[in-house]
Short mmCIF file of C-alpha atoms in Angstrom, two decimals:
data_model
loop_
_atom_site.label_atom_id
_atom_site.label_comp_id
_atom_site.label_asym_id
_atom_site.label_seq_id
_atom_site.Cartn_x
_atom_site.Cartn_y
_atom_site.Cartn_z
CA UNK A 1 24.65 11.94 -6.82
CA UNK A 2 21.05 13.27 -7.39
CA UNK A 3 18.59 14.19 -5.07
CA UNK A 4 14.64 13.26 -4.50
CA UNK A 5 12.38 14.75 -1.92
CA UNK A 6 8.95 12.61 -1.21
CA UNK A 7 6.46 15.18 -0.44
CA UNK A 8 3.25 13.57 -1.69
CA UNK A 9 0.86 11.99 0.02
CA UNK A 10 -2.81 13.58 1.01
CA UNK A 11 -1.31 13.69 5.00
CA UNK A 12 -4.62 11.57 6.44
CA UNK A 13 -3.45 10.51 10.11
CA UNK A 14 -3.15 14.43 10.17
CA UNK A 15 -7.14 15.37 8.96
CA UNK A 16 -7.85 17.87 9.35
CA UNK A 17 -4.81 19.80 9.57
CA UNK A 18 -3.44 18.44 6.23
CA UNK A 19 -6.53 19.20 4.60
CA UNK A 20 -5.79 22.53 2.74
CA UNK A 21 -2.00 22.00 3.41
CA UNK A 22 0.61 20.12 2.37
CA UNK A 23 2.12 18.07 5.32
CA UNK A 24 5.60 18.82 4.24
CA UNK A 25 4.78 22.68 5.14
CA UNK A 26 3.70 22.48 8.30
CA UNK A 27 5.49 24.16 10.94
CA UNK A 28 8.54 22.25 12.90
CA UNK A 29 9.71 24.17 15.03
CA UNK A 30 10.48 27.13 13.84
CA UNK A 31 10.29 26.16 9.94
CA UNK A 32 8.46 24.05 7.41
CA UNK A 33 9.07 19.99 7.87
CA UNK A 34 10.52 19.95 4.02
CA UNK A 35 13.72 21.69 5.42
CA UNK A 36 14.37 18.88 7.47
CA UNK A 37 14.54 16.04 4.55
CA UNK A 38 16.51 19.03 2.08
CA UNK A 39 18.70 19.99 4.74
CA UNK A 40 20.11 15.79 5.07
CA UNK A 41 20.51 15.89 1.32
CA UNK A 42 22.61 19.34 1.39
CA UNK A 43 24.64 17.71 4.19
CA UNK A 44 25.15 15.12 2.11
CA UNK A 45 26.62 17.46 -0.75
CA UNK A 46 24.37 16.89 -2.94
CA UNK A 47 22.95 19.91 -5.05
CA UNK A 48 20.68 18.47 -7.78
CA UNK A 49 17.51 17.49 -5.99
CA UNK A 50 14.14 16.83 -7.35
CA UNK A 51 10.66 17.78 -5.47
CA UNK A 52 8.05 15.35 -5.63
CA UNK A 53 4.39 16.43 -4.73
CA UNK A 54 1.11 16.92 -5.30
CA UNK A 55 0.39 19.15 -8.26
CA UNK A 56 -1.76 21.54 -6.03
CA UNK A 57 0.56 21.58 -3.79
CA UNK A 58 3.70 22.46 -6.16
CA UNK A 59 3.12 26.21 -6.21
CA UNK A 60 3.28 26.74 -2.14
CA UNK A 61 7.21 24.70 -2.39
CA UNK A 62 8.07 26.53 -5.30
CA UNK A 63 7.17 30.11 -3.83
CA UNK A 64 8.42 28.91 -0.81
CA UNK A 65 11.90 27.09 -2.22
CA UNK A 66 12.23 28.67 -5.72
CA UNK A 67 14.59 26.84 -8.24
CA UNK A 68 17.49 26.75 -5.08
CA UNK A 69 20.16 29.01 -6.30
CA UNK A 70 19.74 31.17 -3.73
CA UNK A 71 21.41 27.65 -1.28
CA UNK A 72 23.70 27.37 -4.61
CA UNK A 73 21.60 24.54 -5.43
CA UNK A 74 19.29 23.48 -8.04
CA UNK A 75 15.71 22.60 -7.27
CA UNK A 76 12.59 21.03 -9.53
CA UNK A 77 9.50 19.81 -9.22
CA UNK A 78 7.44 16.49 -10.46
CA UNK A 79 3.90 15.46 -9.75
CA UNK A 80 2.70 12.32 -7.65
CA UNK A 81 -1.21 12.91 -7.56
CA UNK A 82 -2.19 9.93 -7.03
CA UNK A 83 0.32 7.54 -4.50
CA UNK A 84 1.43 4.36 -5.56
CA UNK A 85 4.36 3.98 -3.62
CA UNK A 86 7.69 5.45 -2.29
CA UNK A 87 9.28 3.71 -4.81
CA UNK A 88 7.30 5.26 -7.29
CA UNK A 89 9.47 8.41 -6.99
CA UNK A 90 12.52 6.85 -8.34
CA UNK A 91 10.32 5.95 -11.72
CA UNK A 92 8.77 9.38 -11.59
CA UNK A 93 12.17 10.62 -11.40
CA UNK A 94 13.73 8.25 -13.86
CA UNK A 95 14.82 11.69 -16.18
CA UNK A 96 16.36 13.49 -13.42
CA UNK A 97 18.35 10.80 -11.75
CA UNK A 98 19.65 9.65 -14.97
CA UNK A 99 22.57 7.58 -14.95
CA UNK A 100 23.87 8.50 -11.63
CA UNK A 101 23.64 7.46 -8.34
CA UNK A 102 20.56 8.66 -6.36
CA UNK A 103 19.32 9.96 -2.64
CA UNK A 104 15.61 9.42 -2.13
CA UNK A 105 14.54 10.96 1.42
CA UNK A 106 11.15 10.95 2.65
CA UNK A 107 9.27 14.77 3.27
CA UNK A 108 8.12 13.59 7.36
CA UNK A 109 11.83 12.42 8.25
CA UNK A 110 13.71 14.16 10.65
CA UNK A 111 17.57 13.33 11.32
CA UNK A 112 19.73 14.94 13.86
CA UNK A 113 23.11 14.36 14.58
CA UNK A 114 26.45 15.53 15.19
CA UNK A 115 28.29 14.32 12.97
CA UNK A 116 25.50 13.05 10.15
CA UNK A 117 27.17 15.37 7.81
CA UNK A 118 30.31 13.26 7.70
CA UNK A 119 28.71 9.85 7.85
CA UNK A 120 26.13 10.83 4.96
CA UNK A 121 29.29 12.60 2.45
CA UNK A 122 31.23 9.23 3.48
CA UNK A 123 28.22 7.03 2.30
CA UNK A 124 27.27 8.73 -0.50
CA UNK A 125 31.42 8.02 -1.70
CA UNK A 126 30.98 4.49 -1.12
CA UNK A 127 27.59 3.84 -2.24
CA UNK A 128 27.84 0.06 -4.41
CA UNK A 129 24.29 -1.50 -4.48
CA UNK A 130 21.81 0.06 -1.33
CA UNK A 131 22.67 1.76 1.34
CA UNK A 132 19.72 2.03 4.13
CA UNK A 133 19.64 3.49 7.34
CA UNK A 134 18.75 1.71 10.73
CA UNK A 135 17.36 3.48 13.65
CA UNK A 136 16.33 1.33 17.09
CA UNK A 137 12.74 1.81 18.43
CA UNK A 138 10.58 0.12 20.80
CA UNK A 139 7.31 -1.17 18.28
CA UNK A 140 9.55 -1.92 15.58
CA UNK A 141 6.18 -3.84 14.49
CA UNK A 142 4.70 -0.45 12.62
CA UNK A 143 8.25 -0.52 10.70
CA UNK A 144 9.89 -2.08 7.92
CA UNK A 145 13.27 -3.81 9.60
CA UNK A 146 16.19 -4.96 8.91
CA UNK A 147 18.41 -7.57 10.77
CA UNK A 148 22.03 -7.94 10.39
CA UNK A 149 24.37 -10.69 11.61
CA UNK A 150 27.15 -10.99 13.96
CA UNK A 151 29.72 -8.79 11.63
CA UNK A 152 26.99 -6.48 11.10
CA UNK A 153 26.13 -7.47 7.40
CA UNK A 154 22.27 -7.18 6.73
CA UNK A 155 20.81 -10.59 6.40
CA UNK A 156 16.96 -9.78 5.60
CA UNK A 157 14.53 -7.39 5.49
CA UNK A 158 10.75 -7.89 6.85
CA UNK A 159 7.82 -5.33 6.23
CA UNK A 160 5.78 -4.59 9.48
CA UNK A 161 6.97 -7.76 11.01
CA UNK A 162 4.52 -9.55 13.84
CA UNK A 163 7.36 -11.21 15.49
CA UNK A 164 10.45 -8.71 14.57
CA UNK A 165 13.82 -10.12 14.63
CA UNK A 166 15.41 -7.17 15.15
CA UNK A 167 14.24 -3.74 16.43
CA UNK A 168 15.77 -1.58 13.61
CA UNK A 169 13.59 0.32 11.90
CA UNK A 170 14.62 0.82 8.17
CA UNK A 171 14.31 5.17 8.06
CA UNK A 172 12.84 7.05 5.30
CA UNK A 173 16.39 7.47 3.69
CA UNK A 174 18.04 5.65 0.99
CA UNK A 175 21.02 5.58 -1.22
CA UNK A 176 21.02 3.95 -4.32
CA UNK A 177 23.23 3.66 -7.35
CA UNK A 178 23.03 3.72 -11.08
CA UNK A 179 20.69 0.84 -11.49
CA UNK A 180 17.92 1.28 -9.42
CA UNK A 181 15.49 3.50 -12.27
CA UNK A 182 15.58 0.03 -14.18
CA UNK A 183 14.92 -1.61 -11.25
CA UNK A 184 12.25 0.24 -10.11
CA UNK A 185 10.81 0.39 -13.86
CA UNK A 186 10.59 -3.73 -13.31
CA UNK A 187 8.42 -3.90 -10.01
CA UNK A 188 5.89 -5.63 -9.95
CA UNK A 189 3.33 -3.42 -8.12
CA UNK A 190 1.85 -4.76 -4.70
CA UNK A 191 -1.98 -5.84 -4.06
CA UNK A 192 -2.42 -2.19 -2.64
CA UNK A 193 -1.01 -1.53 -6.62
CA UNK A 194 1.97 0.04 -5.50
CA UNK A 195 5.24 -0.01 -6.06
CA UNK A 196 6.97 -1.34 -2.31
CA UNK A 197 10.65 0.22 -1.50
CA UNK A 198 11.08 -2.82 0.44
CA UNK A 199 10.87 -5.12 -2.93
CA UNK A 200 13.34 -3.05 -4.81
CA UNK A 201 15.62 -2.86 -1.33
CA UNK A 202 15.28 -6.58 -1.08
CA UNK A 203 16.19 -7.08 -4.47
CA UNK A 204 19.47 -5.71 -3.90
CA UNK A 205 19.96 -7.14 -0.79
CA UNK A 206 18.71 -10.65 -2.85
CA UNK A 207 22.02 -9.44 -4.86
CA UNK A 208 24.15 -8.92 -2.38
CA UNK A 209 24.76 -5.64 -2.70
CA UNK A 210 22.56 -3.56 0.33
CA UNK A 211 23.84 -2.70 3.38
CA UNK A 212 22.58 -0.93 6.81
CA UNK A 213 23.89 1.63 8.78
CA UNK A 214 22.76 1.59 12.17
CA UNK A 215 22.20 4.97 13.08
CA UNK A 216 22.45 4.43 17.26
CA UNK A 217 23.84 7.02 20.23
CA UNK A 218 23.88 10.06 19.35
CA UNK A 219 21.86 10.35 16.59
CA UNK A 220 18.19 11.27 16.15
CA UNK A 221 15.56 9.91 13.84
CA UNK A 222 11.95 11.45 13.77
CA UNK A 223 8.76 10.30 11.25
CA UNK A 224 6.52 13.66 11.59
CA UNK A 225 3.19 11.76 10.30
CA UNK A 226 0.67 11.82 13.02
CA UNK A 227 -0.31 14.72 15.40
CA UNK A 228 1.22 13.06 18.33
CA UNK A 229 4.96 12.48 16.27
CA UNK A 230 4.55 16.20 15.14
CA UNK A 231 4.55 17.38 18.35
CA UNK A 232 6.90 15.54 19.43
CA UNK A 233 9.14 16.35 16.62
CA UNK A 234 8.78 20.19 17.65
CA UNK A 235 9.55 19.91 20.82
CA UNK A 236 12.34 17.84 20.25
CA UNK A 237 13.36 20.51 17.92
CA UNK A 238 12.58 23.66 20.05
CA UNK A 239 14.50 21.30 23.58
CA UNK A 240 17.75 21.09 20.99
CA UNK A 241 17.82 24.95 19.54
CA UNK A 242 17.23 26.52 22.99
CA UNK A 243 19.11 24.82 25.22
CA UNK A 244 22.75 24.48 22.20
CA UNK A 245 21.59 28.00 20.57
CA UNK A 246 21.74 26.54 17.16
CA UNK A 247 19.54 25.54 14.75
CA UNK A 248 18.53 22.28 13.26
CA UNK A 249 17.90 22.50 9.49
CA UNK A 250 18.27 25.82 8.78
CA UNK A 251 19.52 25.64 4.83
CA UNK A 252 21.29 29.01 4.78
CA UNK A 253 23.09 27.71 7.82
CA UNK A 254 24.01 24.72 5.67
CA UNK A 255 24.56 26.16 2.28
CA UNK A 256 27.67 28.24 3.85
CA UNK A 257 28.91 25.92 6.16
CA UNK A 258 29.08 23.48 3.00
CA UNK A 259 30.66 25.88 0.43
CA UNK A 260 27.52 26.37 -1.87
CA UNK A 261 26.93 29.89 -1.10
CA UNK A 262 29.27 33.13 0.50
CA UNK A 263 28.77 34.36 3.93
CA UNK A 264 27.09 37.94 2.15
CA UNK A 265 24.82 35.91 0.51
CA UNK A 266 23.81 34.34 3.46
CA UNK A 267 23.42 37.16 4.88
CA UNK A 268 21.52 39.11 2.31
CA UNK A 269 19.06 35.70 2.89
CA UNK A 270 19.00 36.46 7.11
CA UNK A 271 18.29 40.32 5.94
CA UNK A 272 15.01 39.11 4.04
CA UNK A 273 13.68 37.63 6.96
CA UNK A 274 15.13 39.90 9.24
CA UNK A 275 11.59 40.24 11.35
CA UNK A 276 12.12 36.62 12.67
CA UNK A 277 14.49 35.03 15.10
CA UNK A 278 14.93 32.60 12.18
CA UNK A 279 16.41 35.30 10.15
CA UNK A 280 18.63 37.02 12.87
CA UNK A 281 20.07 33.95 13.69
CA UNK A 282 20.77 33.12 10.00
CA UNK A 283 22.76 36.77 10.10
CA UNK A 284 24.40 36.30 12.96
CA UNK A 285 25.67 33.03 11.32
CA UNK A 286 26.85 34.51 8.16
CA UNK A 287 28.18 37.59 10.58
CA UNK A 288 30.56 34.78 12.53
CA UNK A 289 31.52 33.37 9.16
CA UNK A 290 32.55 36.03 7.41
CA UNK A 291 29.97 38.54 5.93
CA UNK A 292 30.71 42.32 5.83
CA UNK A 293 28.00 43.74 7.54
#
């Protein structure tokens, strides 16, 4: 399965803050938000994974991510200057997805869980059709939302509902399979001129063929797009690390505990960063897993 990362976008609920920055590098935490989305598609095992941003922007993610084989991954870029939709990404990315199957995640999602690793690898097996992710929330008004039936098969779909049938929110995360580049090639764009997710997801559901996971207990699910979510978002973050001594999203972390690189090389990638707790906890890691140091 491929990979795409949606990091465009010009950030305006955060103006100012966004204005000379991408808001996929902001600071979460202890790290840039884009770790967060590229951490969920390492978990998921997949290793072919395609940036999307803003051309000005592209420099600062590739100094910052290079092509990935450092994570024993592979990593490349594609401009969106000008937004016309999240489901403009899969078009954008119509070379690199190919004829597989495809992950697109959002840049401002967040996901924690203990065992989202499993559940995303298990997913990304099965994936026939669309495979969303539901998470519950209180306004699920500002959301797109999906509502399943009694056996827990998704019924419809409904964009910023005023009267919501159902209070899961439809996340930033979605699995897709061979089809959907042709698909997405046929929208019809929107009166906003852009091409709507929720069209090409309700096609497939239309087809029978789209399904929703309802991410409940024990999982997290955090949209980083306004000042008041990005805090919250951090200190969600920092509450986790401090009080379980681990860290959410940290790729080394994941690239070893998932096979794609050794424990010396994640070590050698602690060493570089060495002057930050971010970096001694990525040796210590790679020290507990099996680096000679």
């Amino acid at each position: 399965m491929k990979g795409i990362v949606l990091a465009g976008g010009s950030g305006t609920r955060l103006h100012p803050i966004t204005i000379p920055v991408s808001k996929q590098l902001l600071p979460v935490g202890d790290k840039p938000m884009i770790y967060y989305p590229l951490s969920v598609l390492l978990l998921a095992g997949i290793r072919d994974i395609l940036l999307i941003g803003k051309s000005i922007d592209l420099p600062h993610f590739r100094r910052l991510l290079g092509d990935g084989s450092h994570l024993g991954v592979e990593i490349t870029y594609a401009a969106q200057d000008v937004p016309r939709g999240v489901a403009e990404a899969l078009v954008i990315g119509a070379d690199h997805i190919g004829a597989e199957p495809c992950a697109l995640i959002l840049g401002d999602n967040i996901f924690h869980g203990s065992v989202f690793s499993k559940l995303l690898r298990d997913e990304v097996a099965a994936v026939d059709g669309c495979t969303l992710f539901g998470y519950p929330v209180s306004d699920p008004e500002r959301y797109g939302v999906g509502v399943l039936d009694e056996q827990g098969r998704l019924v419809s779909l409904e964009e910023k509902p005023l009267r919501p049938h159902s209070n899961r929110a439809v996340t930033g995360l979605y699995f897709y399979d061979a089809d959907v580049v042709a698909r997405a090639a046929a929208l019809r764009p929107s009166a906003r001129g852009e091409l709507e997710i929720t069209d090409l997801n309700q096609q497939y559901l239309a087809d029978g063929r789209a399904k929703l996971i309802d991410l409940g207990r024990g999982y997290a699910w955090l949209d980083a797009g306004t000042p008041e979510a990005l805090m919250q978002a951090s200190q969600y973050v920092r509450t986790i690390e401090e009080r379980q001594g681990v860290r959410i999203a940290c790729l080394e972390e994941t690239a070893l505990r998932m096979g794609f690189i050794g424990a010396d090389d994640c070590y050698r990638l602690g060493v570089e960063q060495s002057g930050s707790a971010y970096g001694r906890y990525v040796m210590e890691i790679a020290r507990e897993l099996g680096a000679d140091s």
